[in-house]
Protein backbone atom coordinates (compact mmCIF):
# COMPACT_ATOMS: atom_id res chain seq x y z
CA UNK A 1 0.00 0.00 0.00
CA UNK A 2 1.30 3.47 -0.87
CA UNK A 3 2.01 5.71 2.12
CA UNK A 4 -0.60 8.36 2.83
CA UNK A 5 1.86 11.09 1.81
CA UNK A 6 1.74 9.86 -1.78
CA UNK A 7 -1.96 9.06 -1.75
CA UNK A 8 -2.86 12.62 -0.74
CA UNK A 9 -0.05 14.58 -2.38
CA UNK A 10 -2.39 16.38 -4.80
CA UNK A 11 -4.79 17.73 -2.17
CA UNK A 12 -3.90 17.37 1.48
CA UNK A 13 -6.92 16.66 3.71
CA UNK A 14 -5.32 19.04 6.22
CA UNK A 15 -5.31 21.86 3.69
CA UNK A 16 -8.94 21.20 2.76
CA UNK A 17 -10.01 21.13 6.42
CA UNK A 18 -8.06 24.20 7.52
CA UNK A 19 -10.44 26.76 6.06
CA UNK A 20 -13.47 24.96 7.44
CA UNK A 21 -12.00 24.85 10.94
CA UNK A 22 -10.97 28.51 10.77
CA UNK A 23 -14.47 29.57 9.73
CA UNK A 24 -16.30 27.67 12.47
CA UNK A 25 -18.31 30.01 14.76
CA UNK A 26 -16.38 30.94 17.90
CA UNK A 27 -19.57 30.88 19.96
CA UNK A 28 -19.83 27.11 19.37
CA UNK A 29 -16.25 26.22 20.27
CA UNK A 30 -15.27 24.28 23.39
CA UNK A 31 -12.05 24.08 25.38
CA UNK A 32 -10.77 20.93 23.70
CA UNK A 33 -10.67 22.68 20.32
CA UNK A 34 -7.58 24.56 21.53
CA UNK A 35 -5.95 21.29 22.62
CA UNK A 36 -6.31 19.60 19.26
CA UNK A 37 -5.39 22.67 17.24
CA UNK A 38 -2.32 23.38 19.37
CA UNK A 39 -1.01 19.93 18.48
CA UNK A 40 -2.13 20.10 14.87
CA UNK A 41 -0.35 23.41 14.27
CA UNK A 42 2.92 21.77 15.37
CA UNK A 43 2.50 19.39 12.45
CA UNK A 44 1.13 21.91 9.94
CA UNK A 45 1.55 25.61 10.78
CA UNK A 46 -0.56 26.77 7.84
CA UNK A 47 -2.08 30.25 8.34
CA UNK A 48 -5.72 29.04 8.42
CA UNK A 49 -4.87 26.53 11.16
CA UNK A 50 -3.03 29.20 13.15
CA UNK A 51 -6.10 31.40 12.75
CA UNK A 52 -8.33 28.57 13.96
CA UNK A 53 -6.06 28.10 16.98
CA UNK A 54 -6.18 31.79 17.86
CA UNK A 55 -9.98 31.67 17.81
CA UNK A 56 -10.03 28.52 19.94
CA UNK A 57 -7.46 29.95 22.36
CA UNK A 58 -9.66 33.00 22.91
CA UNK A 59 -12.37 30.64 24.12
CA UNK A 60 -10.13 28.32 26.14
CA UNK A 61 -8.24 31.15 27.83
CA UNK A 62 -11.38 31.96 29.79
CA UNK A 63 -10.62 28.79 31.77
CA UNK A 64 -7.34 30.14 33.11
CA UNK A 65 -6.58 27.40 35.65
CA UNK A 66 -7.40 24.35 33.54
CA UNK A 67 -4.43 21.91 33.74
CA UNK A 68 -4.93 21.07 30.05
CA UNK A 69 -3.62 24.54 29.15
CA UNK A 70 -0.16 22.99 29.36
CA UNK A 71 -0.72 21.59 25.86
CA UNK A 72 0.04 25.09 24.57
CA UNK A 73 1.42 26.95 27.61
CA UNK A 74 4.47 25.32 29.20
CA UNK A 75 4.78 28.27 31.59
CA UNK A 76 1.55 27.38 33.35
CA UNK A 77 1.83 26.12 36.91
CA UNK A 78 -0.56 23.91 38.87
CA UNK A 79 -0.42 22.29 42.27
CA UNK A 80 -0.25 18.52 42.67
CA UNK A 81 -3.71 18.53 44.21
CA UNK A 82 -5.04 19.99 40.95
CA UNK A 83 -3.97 16.96 38.89
CA UNK A 84 -3.57 14.04 41.30
CA UNK A 85 -6.34 14.38 43.88
CA UNK A 86 -8.76 12.14 42.00
CA UNK A 87 -9.13 8.53 43.06
CA UNK A 88 -8.79 5.71 40.52
CA UNK A 89 -10.98 3.63 42.85
CA UNK A 90 -13.95 5.93 42.26
CA UNK A 91 -15.14 3.90 39.28
CA UNK A 92 -15.37 5.51 35.87
CA UNK A 93 -13.98 8.95 36.61
CA UNK A 94 -13.92 11.73 34.01
CA UNK A 95 -11.30 10.90 31.38
CA UNK A 96 -9.81 14.37 31.74
CA UNK A 97 -8.51 13.49 35.21
CA UNK A 98 -6.21 10.84 33.75
CA UNK A 99 -5.01 13.22 31.05
CA UNK A 100 -4.32 15.87 33.70
CA UNK A 101 -2.08 13.58 35.72
CA UNK A 102 -0.20 12.24 32.70
CA UNK A 103 0.31 15.70 31.24
CA UNK A 104 1.88 16.90 34.50
CA UNK A 105 3.61 13.69 35.55
CA UNK A 106 7.10 15.08 34.98
CA UNK A 107 6.33 17.71 37.63
CA UNK A 108 4.02 15.92 40.06
CA UNK A 109 4.62 12.24 39.32
CA UNK A 110 2.47 9.40 38.04
CA UNK A 111 0.92 7.35 40.81
CA UNK A 112 1.12 3.57 40.62
CA UNK A 113 -2.64 3.29 41.13
CA UNK A 114 -3.22 5.70 38.25
CA UNK A 115 -1.01 3.67 35.94
CA UNK A 116 -2.90 0.52 36.90
CA UNK A 117 -6.19 2.31 36.24
CA UNK A 118 -5.08 3.43 32.78
CA UNK A 119 -4.00 -0.08 31.88
CA UNK A 120 -7.18 -1.74 33.06
CA UNK A 121 -10.33 -0.35 34.71
CA UNK A 122 -10.46 2.84 32.65
CA UNK A 123 -10.90 0.91 29.42
CA UNK A 124 -14.31 0.38 27.81
CA UNK A 125 -13.73 -2.14 25.03
CA UNK A 126 -12.31 0.26 22.45
CA UNK A 127 -14.48 3.34 23.00
CA UNK A 128 -13.62 6.84 24.16
CA UNK A 129 -12.39 5.73 27.56
CA UNK A 130 -9.92 3.35 25.92
CA UNK A 131 -8.71 5.96 23.44
CA UNK A 132 -8.07 8.41 26.28
CA UNK A 133 -6.35 5.74 28.37
CA UNK A 134 -3.87 5.23 25.54
CA UNK A 135 -3.48 8.99 25.09
CA UNK A 136 -2.64 9.36 28.79
CA UNK A 137 -0.07 6.58 28.57
CA UNK A 138 1.49 8.17 25.48
CA UNK A 139 1.67 11.52 27.27
CA UNK A 140 3.33 9.88 30.29
CA UNK A 141 5.96 8.38 27.98
CA UNK A 142 6.44 11.70 26.20
CA UNK A 143 6.95 13.44 29.55
CA UNK A 144 9.57 10.89 30.58
CA UNK A 145 7.45 9.18 33.24
CA UNK A 146 7.41 5.82 31.44
CA UNK A 147 10.36 4.32 29.62
CA UNK A 148 9.87 2.25 26.48
CA UNK A 149 9.54 -1.05 28.34
CA UNK A 150 7.08 0.35 30.90
CA UNK A 151 4.99 1.93 28.17
CA UNK A 152 4.92 -1.28 26.17
CA UNK A 153 3.76 -3.26 29.18
CA UNK A 154 1.14 -0.73 30.30
CA UNK A 155 -0.30 -0.04 26.84
CA UNK A 156 -0.21 -3.45 25.13
CA UNK A 157 -3.75 -4.48 26.02
CA UNK A 158 -5.38 -1.15 25.26
CA UNK A 159 -3.58 -0.91 21.91
CA UNK A 160 -4.78 -4.39 21.01
CA UNK A 161 -8.27 -3.51 22.19
CA UNK A 162 -8.45 -0.43 19.96
CA UNK A 163 -7.26 -2.44 16.97
CA UNK A 164 -9.92 -5.10 17.56
CA UNK A 165 -12.65 -2.50 17.87
CA UNK A 166 -11.70 -0.56 14.74
CA UNK A 167 -13.65 -1.43 11.57
CA UNK A 168 -11.96 -1.31 8.18
CA UNK A 169 -13.72 1.98 7.44
CA UNK A 170 -15.76 4.43 9.52
CA UNK A 171 -19.50 4.05 9.88
CA UNK A 172 -21.96 6.55 8.41
CA UNK A 173 -22.64 8.73 11.45
CA UNK A 174 -20.64 11.61 12.87
CA UNK A 175 -20.00 9.80 16.20
CA UNK A 176 -18.72 6.76 14.29
CA UNK A 177 -16.39 8.95 12.23
CA UNK A 178 -15.20 10.69 15.38
CA UNK A 179 -14.37 7.49 17.25
CA UNK A 180 -12.74 5.96 14.17
CA UNK A 181 -10.51 9.02 13.95
CA UNK A 182 -9.69 8.91 17.67
CA UNK A 183 -8.62 5.27 17.55
CA UNK A 184 -6.34 5.99 14.60
CA UNK A 185 -4.99 9.20 16.14
CA UNK A 186 -4.06 7.79 19.52
CA UNK A 187 -2.57 4.62 18.08
CA UNK A 188 -0.37 6.85 15.92
CA UNK A 189 0.58 8.95 18.95
CA UNK A 190 1.45 5.70 20.71
CA UNK A 191 3.96 4.98 17.93
CA UNK A 192 1.97 2.39 16.00
CA UNK A 193 2.32 2.36 12.22
CA UNK A 194 1.73 -0.44 9.74
CA UNK A 195 -0.32 -1.28 6.67
CA UNK A 196 -3.48 -1.64 8.74
CA UNK A 197 -3.23 1.90 10.09
CA UNK A 198 -2.33 3.18 6.62
CA UNK A 199 -5.55 1.58 5.38
CA UNK A 200 -7.56 3.27 8.13
CA UNK A 201 -5.99 6.62 7.25
CA UNK A 202 -6.89 6.17 3.60
CA UNK A 203 -10.47 5.18 4.53
CA UNK A 204 -10.77 8.22 6.80
CA UNK A 205 -9.44 10.59 4.14
CA UNK A 206 -11.97 9.19 1.68
CA UNK A 207 -14.83 10.25 3.96
CA UNK A 208 -13.92 13.95 3.92
CA UNK A 209 -16.75 16.18 2.72
CA UNK A 210 -16.23 18.51 -0.27
CA UNK A 211 -16.15 21.50 2.12
CA UNK A 212 -13.23 19.96 4.04
CA UNK A 213 -15.18 18.73 7.06
CA UNK A 214 -16.04 15.26 8.30
CA UNK A 215 -19.48 14.15 9.43
CA UNK A 216 -22.72 16.07 9.42
CA UNK A 217 -23.61 19.32 11.14
CA UNK A 218 -24.48 21.68 12.41
CA UNK A 219 -22.75 21.96 15.75
CA UNK A 220 -19.66 21.03 17.67
CA UNK A 221 -19.76 17.23 17.16
CA UNK A 222 -18.96 17.79 13.48
CA UNK A 223 -16.16 20.19 14.44
CA UNK A 224 -14.67 17.62 16.83
CA UNK A 225 -14.84 14.85 14.23
CA UNK A 226 -13.17 17.16 11.70
CA UNK A 227 -10.46 18.23 14.12
CA UNK A 228 -9.67 14.65 15.14
CA UNK A 229 -9.57 13.43 11.53
CA UNK A 230 -7.37 16.34 10.45
CA UNK A 231 -4.96 15.81 13.33
CA UNK A 232 -4.74 12.06 12.65
CA UNK A 233 -4.08 12.49 8.94
CA UNK A 234 -1.56 15.29 9.51
CA UNK A 235 0.30 13.04 11.94
CA UNK A 236 0.25 10.17 9.45
CA UNK A 237 1.63 12.46 6.74
CA UNK A 238 4.37 13.70 9.08
CA UNK A 239 5.38 10.12 9.79
CA UNK A 240 5.49 9.44 6.04
CA UNK A 241 7.81 12.39 5.53
CA UNK A 242 10.08 11.23 8.33
CA UNK A 243 10.43 7.73 6.94
CA UNK A 244 10.73 8.74 3.26
CA UNK A 245 14.18 7.97 1.73
CSV table of C-alpha atoms in Angstrom, one decimal, residues 7-93:
chain,number,residue,atom,x,y,z
A,7,UNK,CA,-2.0,9.1,-1.7
A,8,UNK,CA,-2.9,12.6,-0.7
A,9,UNK,CA,-0.1,14.6,-2.4
A,10,UNK,CA,-2.4,16.4,-4.8
A,11,UNK,CA,-4.8,17.7,-2.2
A,12,UNK,CA,-3.9,17.4,1.5
A,13,UNK,CA,-6.9,16.7,3.7
A,14,UNK,CA,-5.3,19.0,6.2
A,15,UNK,CA,-5.3,21.9,3.7
A,16,UNK,CA,-8.9,21.2,2.8
A,17,UNK,CA,-10.0,21.1,6.4
A,18,UNK,CA,-8.1,24.2,7.5
A,19,UNK,CA,-10.4,26.8,6.1
A,20,UNK,CA,-13.5,25.0,7.4
A,21,UNK,CA,-12.0,24.9,10.9
A,22,UNK,CA,-11.0,28.5,10.8
A,23,UNK,CA,-14.5,29.6,9.7
A,24,UNK,CA,-16.3,27.7,12.5
A,25,UNK,CA,-18.3,30.0,14.8
A,26,UNK,CA,-16.4,30.9,17.9
A,27,UNK,CA,-19.6,30.9,20.0
A,28,UNK,CA,-19.8,27.1,19.4
A,29,UNK,CA,-16.2,26.2,20.3
A,30,UNK,CA,-15.3,24.3,23.4
A,31,UNK,CA,-12.0,24.1,25.4
A,32,UNK,CA,-10.8,20.9,23.7
A,33,UNK,CA,-10.7,22.7,20.3
A,34,UNK,CA,-7.6,24.6,21.5
A,35,UNK,CA,-6.0,21.3,22.6
A,36,UNK,CA,-6.3,19.6,19.3
A,37,UNK,CA,-5.4,22.7,17.2
A,38,UNK,CA,-2.3,23.4,19.4
A,39,UNK,CA,-1.0,19.9,18.5
A,40,UNK,CA,-2.1,20.1,14.9
A,41,UNK,CA,-0.3,23.4,14.3
A,42,UNK,CA,2.9,21.8,15.4
A,43,UNK,CA,2.5,19.4,12.4
A,44,UNK,CA,1.1,21.9,9.9
A,45,UNK,CA,1.6,25.6,10.8
A,46,UNK,CA,-0.6,26.8,7.8
A,47,UNK,CA,-2.1,30.3,8.3
A,48,UNK,CA,-5.7,29.0,8.4
A,49,UNK,CA,-4.9,26.5,11.2
A,50,UNK,CA,-3.0,29.2,13.1
A,51,UNK,CA,-6.1,31.4,12.8
A,52,UNK,CA,-8.3,28.6,14.0
A,53,UNK,CA,-6.1,28.1,17.0
A,54,UNK,CA,-6.2,31.8,17.9
A,55,UNK,CA,-10.0,31.7,17.8
A,56,UNK,CA,-10.0,28.5,19.9
A,57,UNK,CA,-7.5,29.9,22.4
A,58,UNK,CA,-9.7,33.0,22.9
A,59,UNK,CA,-12.4,30.6,24.1
A,60,UNK,CA,-10.1,28.3,26.1
A,61,UNK,CA,-8.2,31.1,27.8
A,62,UNK,CA,-11.4,32.0,29.8
A,63,UNK,CA,-10.6,28.8,31.8
A,64,UNK,CA,-7.3,30.1,33.1
A,65,UNK,CA,-6.6,27.4,35.6
A,66,UNK,CA,-7.4,24.3,33.5
A,67,UNK,CA,-4.4,21.9,33.7
A,68,UNK,CA,-4.9,21.1,30.1
A,69,UNK,CA,-3.6,24.5,29.2
A,70,UNK,CA,-0.2,23.0,29.4
A,71,UNK,CA,-0.7,21.6,25.9
A,72,UNK,CA,0.0,25.1,24.6
A,73,UNK,CA,1.4,26.9,27.6
A,74,UNK,CA,4.5,25.3,29.2
A,75,UNK,CA,4.8,28.3,31.6
A,76,UNK,CA,1.5,27.4,33.3
A,77,UNK,CA,1.8,26.1,36.9
A,78,UNK,CA,-0.6,23.9,38.9
A,79,UNK,CA,-0.4,22.3,42.3
A,80,UNK,CA,-0.3,18.5,42.7
A,81,UNK,CA,-3.7,18.5,44.2
A,82,UNK,CA,-5.0,20.0,40.9
A,83,UNK,CA,-4.0,17.0,38.9
A,84,UNK,CA,-3.6,14.0,41.3
A,85,UNK,CA,-6.3,14.4,43.9
A,86,UNK,CA,-8.8,12.1,42.0
A,87,UNK,CA,-9.1,8.5,43.1
A,88,UNK,CA,-8.8,5.7,40.5
A,89,UNK,CA,-11.0,3.6,42.9
A,90,UNK,CA,-13.9,5.9,42.3
A,91,UNK,CA,-15.1,3.9,39.3
A,92,UNK,CA,-15.4,5.5,35.9
A,93,UNK,CA,-14.0,9.0,36.6
